[in-house]
Amino acid sequence: MSRTPKPPKGGLAGVDELQKSMREMRAAELAILNQLVKEKPELAKPDRHDDLLEEFKRRLEKSRPR
């Protein structure tokens, strides 16, 4: 009978690190979005959401390490 292999000990540590990294990334993205809306409140209006998204993408690219 075939047994499923056990995950290596400490295998969940990598998952915890990944989750922590994702939380940090979301927090950074939210900070960028909040700063953008503070600087340009007109972009928060529903009819300007496309412009808001484009500006957010530009700022997000600038903030990423190369």
PDB file of C-alpha atoms in Angstrom:
ATOM      1  CA  MET A   1       0.000   0.000   0.000  1.00  0.00           C
ATOM      2  CA  SER A   2       1.372   3.404  -0.985  1.00  0.00           C
ATOM      3  CA  ARG A   3       1.663   6.079   1.666  1.00  0.00           C
ATOM      4  CA  THR A   4       1.596   9.772   0.976  1.00  0.00           C
ATOM      5  CA  PRO A   5       4.910  11.396   1.846  1.00  0.00           C
ATOM      6  CA  LYS A   6       4.978  13.605   4.913  1.00  0.00           C
ATOM      7  CA  PRO A   7       5.894  17.231   4.367  1.00  0.00           C
ATOM      8  CA  PRO A   8       9.353  18.149   5.630  1.00  0.00           C
ATOM      9  CA  LYS A   9       9.510  19.382   9.190  1.00  0.00           C
ATOM     10  CA  GLY A  10       9.136  23.118   9.346  1.00  0.00           C
ATOM     11  CA  GLY A  11       7.355  23.133   5.989  1.00  0.00           C
ATOM     12  CA  LEU A  12       4.720  25.506   7.286  1.00  0.00           C
ATOM     13  CA  ALA A  13       7.333  28.107   8.167  1.00  0.00           C
ATOM     14  CA  GLY A  14       7.584  28.952   4.478  1.00  0.00           C
ATOM     15  CA  VAL A  15       3.825  29.433   4.316  1.00  0.00           C
ATOM     16  CA  ASP A  16       3.942  31.758   7.315  1.00  0.00           C
ATOM     17  CA  GLU A  17       6.685  33.810   5.681  1.00  0.00           C
ATOM     18  CA  LEU A  18       4.713  34.018   2.450  1.00  0.00           C
ATOM     19  CA  GLN A  19       1.570  35.137   4.285  1.00  0.00           C
ATOM     20  CA  LYS A  20       3.554  37.761   6.205  1.00  0.00           C
ATOM     21  CA  SER A  21       5.090  39.018   2.971  1.00  0.00           C
ATOM     22  CA  MET A  22       1.673  39.227   1.300  1.00  0.00           C
ATOM     23  CA  ARG A  23       0.235  41.170   4.266  1.00  0.00           C
ATOM     24  CA  GLU A  24       3.135  43.618   4.084  1.00  0.00           C
ATOM     25  CA  MET A  25       2.657  44.037   0.342  1.00  0.00           C
ATOM     26  CA  ARG A  26      -1.080  44.714   0.742  1.00  0.00           C
ATOM     27  CA  ALA A  27      -0.346  47.249   3.480  1.00  0.00           C
ATOM     28  CA  ALA A  28       2.161  49.020   1.223  1.00  0.00           C
ATOM     29  CA  GLU A  29      -0.329  49.079  -1.666  1.00  0.00           C
ATOM     30  CA  LEU A  30      -3.029  50.481   0.595  1.00  0.00           C
ATOM     31  CA  ALA A  31      -0.645  53.189   1.825  1.00  0.00           C
ATOM     32  CA  ILE A  32       0.096  54.179  -1.787  1.00  0.00           C
ATOM     33  CA  LEU A  33      -3.617  54.308  -2.600  1.00  0.00           C
ATOM     34  CA  ASN A  34      -4.445  56.368   0.511  1.00  0.00           C
ATOM     35  CA  GLN A  35      -1.641  58.841  -0.240  1.00  0.00           C
ATOM     36  CA  LEU A  36      -2.831  59.175  -3.836  1.00  0.00           C
ATOM     37  CA  VAL A  37      -6.411  59.929  -2.764  1.00  0.00           C
ATOM     38  CA  LYS A  38      -5.141  62.498  -0.229  1.00  0.00           C
ATOM     39  CA  GLU A  39      -3.115  64.246  -2.919  1.00  0.00           C
ATOM     40  CA  LYS A  40      -5.789  64.017  -5.620  1.00  0.00           C
ATOM     41  CA  PRO A  41      -9.227  63.645  -3.993  1.00  0.00           C
ATOM     42  CA  GLU A  42     -10.957  64.225  -7.330  1.00  0.00           C
ATOM     43  CA  LEU A  43      -9.759  60.752  -8.409  1.00  0.00           C
ATOM     44  CA  ALA A  44     -11.913  59.165  -5.688  1.00  0.00           C
ATOM     45  CA  LYS A  45     -15.100  60.055  -7.561  1.00  0.00           C
ATOM     46  CA  PRO A  46     -16.727  57.046  -9.260  1.00  0.00           C
ATOM     47  CA  ASP A  47     -16.384  58.487 -12.759  1.00  0.00           C
ATOM     48  CA  ARG A  48     -12.606  58.916 -12.260  1.00  0.00           C
ATOM     49  CA  HIS A  49     -11.788  55.416 -10.997  1.00  0.00           C
ATOM     50  CA  ASP A  50     -10.044  54.493 -14.267  1.00  0.00           C
ATOM     51  CA  ASP A  51      -7.696  57.457 -13.817  1.00  0.00           C
ATOM     52  CA  LEU A  52      -7.163  56.474 -10.182  1.00  0.00           C
ATOM     53  CA  LEU A  53      -6.243  52.929 -11.195  1.00  0.00           C
ATOM     54  CA  GLU A  54      -3.768  54.119 -13.826  1.00  0.00           C
ATOM     55  CA  GLU A  55      -2.051  56.522 -11.405  1.00  0.00           C
ATOM     56  CA  PHE A  56      -1.959  53.808  -8.735  1.00  0.00           C
ATOM     57  CA  LYS A  57      -0.283  51.396 -11.177  1.00  0.00           C
ATOM     58  CA  ARG A  58       2.340  54.040 -12.056  1.00  0.00           C
ATOM     59  CA  ARG A  59       3.147  54.690  -8.405  1.00  0.00           C
ATOM     60  CA  LEU A  60       3.202  51.006  -7.582  1.00  0.00           C
ATOM     61  CA  GLU A  61       5.769  50.370 -10.330  1.00  0.00           C
ATOM     62  CA  LYS A  62       7.929  53.241  -9.033  1.00  0.00           C
ATOM     63  CA  SER A  63       7.827  51.843  -5.493  1.00  0.00           C
ATOM     64  CA  ARG A  64       8.921  48.315  -6.412  1.00  0.00           C
ATOM     65  CA  PRO A  65      12.588  47.489  -5.985  1.00  0.00           C
ATOM     66  CA  ARG A  66      14.440  46.735  -9.190  1.00  0.00           C
TER      67      ARG A  66
END
